[in-house]
CSV table of C-alpha atoms in Angstrom, one decimal:
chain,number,residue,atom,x,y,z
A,1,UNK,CA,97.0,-2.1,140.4
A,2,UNK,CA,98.1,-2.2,144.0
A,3,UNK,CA,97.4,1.0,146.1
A,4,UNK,CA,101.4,1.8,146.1
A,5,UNK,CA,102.1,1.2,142.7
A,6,UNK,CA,99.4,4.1,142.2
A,7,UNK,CA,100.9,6.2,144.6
A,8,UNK,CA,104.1,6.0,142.5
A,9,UNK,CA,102.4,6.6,138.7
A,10,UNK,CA,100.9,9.8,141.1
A,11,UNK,CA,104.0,11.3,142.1
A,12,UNK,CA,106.1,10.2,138.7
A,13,UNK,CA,103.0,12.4,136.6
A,14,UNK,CA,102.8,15.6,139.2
A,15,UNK,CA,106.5,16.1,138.5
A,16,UNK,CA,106.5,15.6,134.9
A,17,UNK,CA,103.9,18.1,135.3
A,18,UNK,CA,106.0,20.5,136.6
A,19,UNK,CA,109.1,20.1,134.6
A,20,UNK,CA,107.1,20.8,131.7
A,21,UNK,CA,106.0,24.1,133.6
A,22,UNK,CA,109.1,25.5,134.4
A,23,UNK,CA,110.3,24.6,131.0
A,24,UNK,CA,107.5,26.3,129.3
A,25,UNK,CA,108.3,28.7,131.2
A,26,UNK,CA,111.9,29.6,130.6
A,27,UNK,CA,110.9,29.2,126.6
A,28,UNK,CA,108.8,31.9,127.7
A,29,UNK,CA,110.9,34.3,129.4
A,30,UNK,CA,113.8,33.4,126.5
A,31,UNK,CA,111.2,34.0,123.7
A,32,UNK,CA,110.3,37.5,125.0
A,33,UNK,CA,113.9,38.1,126.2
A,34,UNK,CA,115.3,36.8,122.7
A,35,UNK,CA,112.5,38.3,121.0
A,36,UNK,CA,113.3,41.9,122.7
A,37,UNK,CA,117.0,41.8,122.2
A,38,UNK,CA,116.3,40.9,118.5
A,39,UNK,CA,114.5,44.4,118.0
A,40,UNK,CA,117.4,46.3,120.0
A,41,UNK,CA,119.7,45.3,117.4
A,42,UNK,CA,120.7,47.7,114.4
A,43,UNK,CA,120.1,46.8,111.5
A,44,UNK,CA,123.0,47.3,109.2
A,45,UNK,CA,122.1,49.2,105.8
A,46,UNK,CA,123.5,47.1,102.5
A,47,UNK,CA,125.0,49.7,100.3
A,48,UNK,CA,123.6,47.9,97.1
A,49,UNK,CA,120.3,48.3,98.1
A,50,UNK,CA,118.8,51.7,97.1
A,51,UNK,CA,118.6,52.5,101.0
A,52,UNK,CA,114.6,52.8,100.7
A,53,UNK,CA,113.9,50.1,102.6
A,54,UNK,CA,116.4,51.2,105.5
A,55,UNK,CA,113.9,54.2,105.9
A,56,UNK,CA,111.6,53.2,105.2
A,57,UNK,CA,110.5,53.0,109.5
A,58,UNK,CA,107.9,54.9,111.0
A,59,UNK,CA,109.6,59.1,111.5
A,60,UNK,CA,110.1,59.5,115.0
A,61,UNK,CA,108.5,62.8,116.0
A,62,UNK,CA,111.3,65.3,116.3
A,63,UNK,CA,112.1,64.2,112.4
A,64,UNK,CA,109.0,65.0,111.3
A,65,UNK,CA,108.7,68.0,112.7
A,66,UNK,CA,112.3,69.0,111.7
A,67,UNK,CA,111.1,68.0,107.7
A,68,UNK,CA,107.8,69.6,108.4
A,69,UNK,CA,109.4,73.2,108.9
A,70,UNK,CA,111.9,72.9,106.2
A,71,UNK,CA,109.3,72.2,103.7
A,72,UNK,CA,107.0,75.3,105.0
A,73,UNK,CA,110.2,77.3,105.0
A,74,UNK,CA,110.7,76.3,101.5
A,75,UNK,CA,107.2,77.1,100.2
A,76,UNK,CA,107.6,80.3,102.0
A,77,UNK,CA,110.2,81.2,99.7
A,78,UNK,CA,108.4,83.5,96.7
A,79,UNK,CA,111.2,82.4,94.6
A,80,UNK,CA,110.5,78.6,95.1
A,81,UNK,CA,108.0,77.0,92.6
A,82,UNK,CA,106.6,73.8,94.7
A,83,UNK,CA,106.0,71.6,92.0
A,84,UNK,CA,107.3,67.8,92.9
A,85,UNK,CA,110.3,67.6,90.8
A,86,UNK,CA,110.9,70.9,92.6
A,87,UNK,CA,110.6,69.0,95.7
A,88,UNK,CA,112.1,65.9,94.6
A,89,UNK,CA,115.0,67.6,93.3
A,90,UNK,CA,115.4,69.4,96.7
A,91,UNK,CA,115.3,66.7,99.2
A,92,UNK,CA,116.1,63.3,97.6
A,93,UNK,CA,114.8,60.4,96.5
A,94,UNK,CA,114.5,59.2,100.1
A,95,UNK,CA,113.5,62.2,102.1
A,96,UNK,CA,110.9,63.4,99.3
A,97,UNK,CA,109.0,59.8,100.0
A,98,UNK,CA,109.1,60.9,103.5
A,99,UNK,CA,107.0,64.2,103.1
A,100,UNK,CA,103.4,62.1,102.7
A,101,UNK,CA,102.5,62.3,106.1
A,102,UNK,CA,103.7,65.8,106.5
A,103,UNK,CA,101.4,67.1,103.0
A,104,UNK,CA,98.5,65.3,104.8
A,105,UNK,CA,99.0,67.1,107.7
A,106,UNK,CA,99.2,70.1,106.4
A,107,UNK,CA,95.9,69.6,103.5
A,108,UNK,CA,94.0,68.4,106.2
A,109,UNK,CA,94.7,71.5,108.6
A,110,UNK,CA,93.9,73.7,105.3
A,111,UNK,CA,97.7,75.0,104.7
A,112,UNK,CA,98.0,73.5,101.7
A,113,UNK,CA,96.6,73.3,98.6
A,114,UNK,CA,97.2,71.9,95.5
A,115,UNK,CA,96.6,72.3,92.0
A,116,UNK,CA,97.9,70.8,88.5
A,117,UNK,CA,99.2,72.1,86.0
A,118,UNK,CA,100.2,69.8,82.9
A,119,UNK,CA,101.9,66.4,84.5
A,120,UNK,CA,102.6,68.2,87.6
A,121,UNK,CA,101.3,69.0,90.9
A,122,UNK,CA,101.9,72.3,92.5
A,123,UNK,CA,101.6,72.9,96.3
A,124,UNK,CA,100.8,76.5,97.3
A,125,UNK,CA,101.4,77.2,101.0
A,126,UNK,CA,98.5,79.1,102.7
A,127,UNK,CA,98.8,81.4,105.7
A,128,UNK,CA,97.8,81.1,109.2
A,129,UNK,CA,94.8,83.5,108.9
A,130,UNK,CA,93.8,82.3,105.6
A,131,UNK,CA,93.7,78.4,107.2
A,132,UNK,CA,91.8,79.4,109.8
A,133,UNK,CA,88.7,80.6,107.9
A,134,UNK,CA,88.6,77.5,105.8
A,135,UNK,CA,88.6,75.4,108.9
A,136,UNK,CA,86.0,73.2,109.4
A,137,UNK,CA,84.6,73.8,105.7
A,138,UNK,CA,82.4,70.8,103.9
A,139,UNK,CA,84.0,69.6,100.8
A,140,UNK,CA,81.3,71.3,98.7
A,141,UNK,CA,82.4,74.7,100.4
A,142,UNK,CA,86.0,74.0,99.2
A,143,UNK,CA,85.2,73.2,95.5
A,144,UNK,CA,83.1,76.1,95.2
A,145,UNK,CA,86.1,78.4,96.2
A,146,UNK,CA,88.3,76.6,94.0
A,147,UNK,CA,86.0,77.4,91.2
A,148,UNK,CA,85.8,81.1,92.5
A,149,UNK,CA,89.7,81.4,92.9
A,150,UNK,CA,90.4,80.1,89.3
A,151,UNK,CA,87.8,83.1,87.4
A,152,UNK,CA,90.7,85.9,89.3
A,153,UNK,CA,89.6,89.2,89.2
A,154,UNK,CA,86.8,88.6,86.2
A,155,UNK,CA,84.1,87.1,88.7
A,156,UNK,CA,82.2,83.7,87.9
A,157,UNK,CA,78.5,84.3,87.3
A,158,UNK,CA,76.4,82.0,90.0
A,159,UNK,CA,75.1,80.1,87.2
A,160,UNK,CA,78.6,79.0,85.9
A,161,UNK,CA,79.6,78.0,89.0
A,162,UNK,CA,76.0,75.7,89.2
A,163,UNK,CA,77.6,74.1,86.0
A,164,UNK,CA,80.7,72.9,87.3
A,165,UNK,CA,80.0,72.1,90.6
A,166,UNK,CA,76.7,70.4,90.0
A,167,UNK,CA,75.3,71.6,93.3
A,168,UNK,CA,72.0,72.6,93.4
A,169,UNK,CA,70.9,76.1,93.7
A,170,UNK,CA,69.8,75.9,97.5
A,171,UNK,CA,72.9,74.6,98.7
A,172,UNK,CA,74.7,76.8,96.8
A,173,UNK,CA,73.6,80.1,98.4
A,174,UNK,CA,73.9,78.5,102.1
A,175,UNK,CA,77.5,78.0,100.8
A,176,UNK,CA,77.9,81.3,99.3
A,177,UNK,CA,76.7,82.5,102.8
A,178,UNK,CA,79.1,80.7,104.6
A,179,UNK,CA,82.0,81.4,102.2
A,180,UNK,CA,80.8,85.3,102.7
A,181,UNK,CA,80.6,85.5,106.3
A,182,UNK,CA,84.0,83.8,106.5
A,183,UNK,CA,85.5,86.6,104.3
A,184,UNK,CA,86.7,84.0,101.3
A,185,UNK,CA,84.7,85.4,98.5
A,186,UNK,CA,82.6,88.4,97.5
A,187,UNK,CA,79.7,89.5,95.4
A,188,UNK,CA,80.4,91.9,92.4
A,189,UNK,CA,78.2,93.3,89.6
A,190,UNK,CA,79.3,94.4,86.1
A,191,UNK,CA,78.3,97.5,84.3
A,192,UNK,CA,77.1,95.4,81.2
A,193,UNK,CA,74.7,93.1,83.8
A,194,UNK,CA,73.9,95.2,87.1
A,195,UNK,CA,71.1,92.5,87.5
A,196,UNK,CA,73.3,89.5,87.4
A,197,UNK,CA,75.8,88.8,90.3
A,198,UNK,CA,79.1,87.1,89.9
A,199,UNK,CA,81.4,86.0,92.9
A,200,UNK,CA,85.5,86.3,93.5
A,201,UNK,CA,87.6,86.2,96.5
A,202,UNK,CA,87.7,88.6,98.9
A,203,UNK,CA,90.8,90.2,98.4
A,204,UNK,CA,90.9,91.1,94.7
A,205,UNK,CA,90.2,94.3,93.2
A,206,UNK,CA,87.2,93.7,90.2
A,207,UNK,CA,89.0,94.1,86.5
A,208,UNK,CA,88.2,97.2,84.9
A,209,UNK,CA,86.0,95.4,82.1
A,210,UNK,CA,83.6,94.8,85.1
A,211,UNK,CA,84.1,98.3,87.0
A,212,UNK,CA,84.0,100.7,84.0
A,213,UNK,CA,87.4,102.0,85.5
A,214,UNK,CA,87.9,105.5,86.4
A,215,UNK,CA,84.7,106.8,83.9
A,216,UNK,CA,82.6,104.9,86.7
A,217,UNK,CA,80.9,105.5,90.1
A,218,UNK,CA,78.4,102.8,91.1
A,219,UNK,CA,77.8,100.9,88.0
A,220,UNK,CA,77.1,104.7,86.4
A,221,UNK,CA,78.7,106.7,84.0
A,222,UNK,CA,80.0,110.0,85.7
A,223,UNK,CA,79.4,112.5,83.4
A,224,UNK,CA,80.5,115.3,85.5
A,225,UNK,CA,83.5,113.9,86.8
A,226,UNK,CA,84.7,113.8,83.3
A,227,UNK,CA,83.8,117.2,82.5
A,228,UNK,CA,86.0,118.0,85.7
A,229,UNK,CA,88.9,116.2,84.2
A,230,UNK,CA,89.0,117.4,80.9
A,231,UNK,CA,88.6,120.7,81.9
A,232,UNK,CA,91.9,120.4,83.7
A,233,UNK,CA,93.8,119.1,80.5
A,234,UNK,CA,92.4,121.7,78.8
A,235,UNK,CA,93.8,123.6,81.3
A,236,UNK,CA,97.1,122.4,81.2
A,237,UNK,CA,97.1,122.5,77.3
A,238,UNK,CA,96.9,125.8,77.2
A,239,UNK,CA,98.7,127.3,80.3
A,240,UNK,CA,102.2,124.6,80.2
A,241,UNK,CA,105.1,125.8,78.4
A,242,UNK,CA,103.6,129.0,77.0
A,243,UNK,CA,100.5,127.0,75.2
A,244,UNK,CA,103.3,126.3,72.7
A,245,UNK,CA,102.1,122.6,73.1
A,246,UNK,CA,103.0,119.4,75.7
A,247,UNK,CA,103.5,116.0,76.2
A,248,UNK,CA,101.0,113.1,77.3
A,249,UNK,CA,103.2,112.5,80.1
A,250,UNK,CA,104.1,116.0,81.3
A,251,UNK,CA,99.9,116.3,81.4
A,252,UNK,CA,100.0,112.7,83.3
A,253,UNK,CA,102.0,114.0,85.9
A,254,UNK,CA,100.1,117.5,86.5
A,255,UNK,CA,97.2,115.1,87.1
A,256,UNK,CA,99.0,113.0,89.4
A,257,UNK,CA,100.7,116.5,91.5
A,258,UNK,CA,97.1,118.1,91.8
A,259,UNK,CA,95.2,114.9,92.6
A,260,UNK,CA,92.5,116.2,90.4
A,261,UNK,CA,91.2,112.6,90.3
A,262,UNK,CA,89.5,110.4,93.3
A,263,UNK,CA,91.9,107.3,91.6
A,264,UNK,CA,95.6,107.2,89.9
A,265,UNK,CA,94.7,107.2,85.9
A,266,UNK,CA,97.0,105.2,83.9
A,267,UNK,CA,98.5,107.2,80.7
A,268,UNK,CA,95.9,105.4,78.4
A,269,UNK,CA,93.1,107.0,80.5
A,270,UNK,CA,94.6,110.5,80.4
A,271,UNK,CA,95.1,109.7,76.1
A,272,UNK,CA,91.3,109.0,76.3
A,273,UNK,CA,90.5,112.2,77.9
A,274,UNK,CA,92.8,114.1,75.0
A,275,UNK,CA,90.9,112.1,72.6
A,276,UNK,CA,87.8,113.6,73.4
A,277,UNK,CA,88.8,117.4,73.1
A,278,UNK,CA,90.3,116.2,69.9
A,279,UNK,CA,87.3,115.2,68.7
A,280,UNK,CA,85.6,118.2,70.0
A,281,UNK,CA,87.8,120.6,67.8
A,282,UNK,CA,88.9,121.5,71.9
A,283,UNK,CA,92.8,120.5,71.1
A,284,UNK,CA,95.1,119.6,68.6
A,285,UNK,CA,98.1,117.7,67.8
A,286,UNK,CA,100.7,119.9,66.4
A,287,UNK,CA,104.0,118.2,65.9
A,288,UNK,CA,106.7,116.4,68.1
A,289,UNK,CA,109.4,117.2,70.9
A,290,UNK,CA,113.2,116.0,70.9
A,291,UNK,CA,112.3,113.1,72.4
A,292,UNK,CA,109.7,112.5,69.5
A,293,UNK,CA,106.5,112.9,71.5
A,294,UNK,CA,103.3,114.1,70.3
A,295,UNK,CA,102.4,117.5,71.3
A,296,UNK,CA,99.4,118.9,72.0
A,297,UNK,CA,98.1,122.8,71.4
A,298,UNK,CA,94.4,124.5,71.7
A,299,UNK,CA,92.6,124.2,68.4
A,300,UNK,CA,92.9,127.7,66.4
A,301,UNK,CA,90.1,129.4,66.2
A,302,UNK,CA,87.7,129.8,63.2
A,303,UNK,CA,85.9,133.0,62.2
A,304,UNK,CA,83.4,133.1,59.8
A,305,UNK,CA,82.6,136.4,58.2
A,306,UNK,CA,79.2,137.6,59.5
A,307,UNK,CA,79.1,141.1,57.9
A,308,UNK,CA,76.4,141.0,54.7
A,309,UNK,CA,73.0,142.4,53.6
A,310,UNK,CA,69.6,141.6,54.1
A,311,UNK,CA,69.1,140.5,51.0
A,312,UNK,CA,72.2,138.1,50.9
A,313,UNK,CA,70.2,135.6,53.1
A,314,UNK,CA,68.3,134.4,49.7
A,315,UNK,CA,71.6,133.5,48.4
A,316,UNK,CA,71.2,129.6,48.5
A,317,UNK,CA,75.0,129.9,49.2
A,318,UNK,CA,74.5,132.2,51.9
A,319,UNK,CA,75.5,129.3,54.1
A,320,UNK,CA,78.8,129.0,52.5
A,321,UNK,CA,80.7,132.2,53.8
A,322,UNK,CA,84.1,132.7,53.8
A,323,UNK,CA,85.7,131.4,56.6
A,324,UNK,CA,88.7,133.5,57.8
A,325,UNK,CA,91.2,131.7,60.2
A,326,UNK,CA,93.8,134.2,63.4
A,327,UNK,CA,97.0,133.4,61.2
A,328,UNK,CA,95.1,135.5,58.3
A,329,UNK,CA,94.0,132.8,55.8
A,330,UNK,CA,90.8,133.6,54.4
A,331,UNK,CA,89.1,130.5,52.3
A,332,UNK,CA,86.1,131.3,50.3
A,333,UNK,CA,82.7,129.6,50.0
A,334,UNK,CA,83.3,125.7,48.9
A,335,UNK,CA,86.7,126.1,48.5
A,336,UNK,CA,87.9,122.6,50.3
A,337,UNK,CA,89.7,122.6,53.6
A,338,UNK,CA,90.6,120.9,56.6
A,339,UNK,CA,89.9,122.5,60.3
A,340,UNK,CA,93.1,123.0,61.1
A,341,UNK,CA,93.7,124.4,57.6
């Protein structure tokens, strides 16, 4: 090949060269500018379609945070139950597929917990304090409160919750520790095991089964602040209404206006203490008021005659005097009777 012939080929390539460049690229600039204004156009929604897959686009922030405080608001609500047909039937098929990320937010952040019951979940909402003590809690930590939480106010021995944990003993007391210090749960003792030590959460008061109630005062029985108590319904028994007898409430509320006792006693209590003056031949039952309650009086009293001889103590029915009663009966010896005659 001659030395211009070459010179041509030369030239003929470079510029095929660079009309392949420039070609590439203005494909290039049309692809991205193509490819750009192809993601700036709306898509229009197809009204047979279910409309699911329309929204079904990553939220943008400001709607997240808009569904986000409509769903706290609405666990706020005491009257709401959060269950998801609750939910489901509150915000729509479409908007109720939307409110995974928000649920994970808030579980992860610890304002939210769930729990089943039957075929459903139910959310419970928890507050800001609350959250901020289980933050940064191990899994373990949380299933041990969860087992805590569902005993309520009976307590869960330490060796129950062992069971269904299957944690072992040493990193169940660090936990316990933890769980403690963070003011979560607490340690309480019954009256029937003041050796054994059961755990519930901080803020509930122990059930009465575990206390002793009222009768009570640290894990012991008061004797004496019985005797206080039913010396003031003895009191009241005979001093109300002319001792001619009162009500189980009207002695209730006395209680209550002289605060004769360190805690409010429920009207089973106070029938407790009137048991045992009954039972002490202390007080009586003696008919009803209008209303049909029970009254109460002060026993009668029984006099036995004491006057006799010497030689009447060798009598083997010496023991059997006749009894004489304030409204005048008299029964003799072994004639059958009832106390209040």
């Amino acid at each position: 090949m001659s030395a211009p012939q070459q010179r041509k080929r030369a030239a003929a390539s470079g510029n095929a060269a660079n009309t392949g460049q420039q070609k590439r690229s203005r494909g290039e600039a049309t692809g991205i500018s193509v490819g750009a204004a192809r993601h700036r156009v709306p898509m229009k929604h197809d009204p047979n379609t279910d409309g699911q897959d329309f929204f079904s686009s990553t939220m943008t922030t400001t709607n997240k945070d808009d569904l986000k405080e409509e769903f706290v608001r609405l666990l706020s609500d005491p009257t709401f139950r959060g269950t998801n047909s609750a939910l489901k039937s509150h915000f729509g098929d479409v908007r109720y597929l939307e409110l995974a990320p928000v649920i994970n937010e808030l579980i992860q952040t610890s304002r939210l917990t769930m729990s089943k019951i039957g075929d459903e979940l139910l959310y419970s909402l928890v507050s800001d304090e609350i959250a901020s003590k289980f933050s940064g809690l191990e899994t373990a930590a949380k299933m041990v409160y969860q087992v805590i939480e569902r005993a309520g106010n009976m307590g869960i021995w330490t060796k129950d919750i062992r069971t269904q944990t299957n944690i072992q003993q040493q990193s169940l007391t660090k936990i316990f520790k933890t769980l403690e210090s963070r003011q979560l749960i607490k340690p309480v003792k019954s009256v029937n095991a003041k050796a054994k030590k059961l755990y519930m959460l901080f803020n509930l008061k122990p059930a009465k089964e575990l206390t002793g109630g009222p009768w009570y005062t640290e894990l012991e029985f008061d004797h004496e602040f019985i005797n206080e108590l039913r010396n003031f319904v003895l009191l009241c028994v005979e001093k109300m209404n002319a001792g001619k007898g009162v009500t189980l409430t009207q002695i209730s509320e006395k209680m209550k206006q002289a605060k004769v006792s360190r805690e409010l006693l429920s009207q089973d209590e106070v029938h407790q203490l009137l048991q045992t003056l009954i039972f002490d031949f202390k007080i009586e039952q003696s008919g009803t008021d209008r209303a049909g309650n029970m009254l109460f009086v002060s026993s009668r009293k029984v006099t036995p005659m004491c006057e006799f001889n010497w030689w009447q103590v060798t009598d083997p029915n010496f023991r059997f005097r006749d009894i004489k009663f304030d409204d005048g009966i008299c029964l003799a010896a072994h004639e059958p009777h009832y106390h209040t005659a």
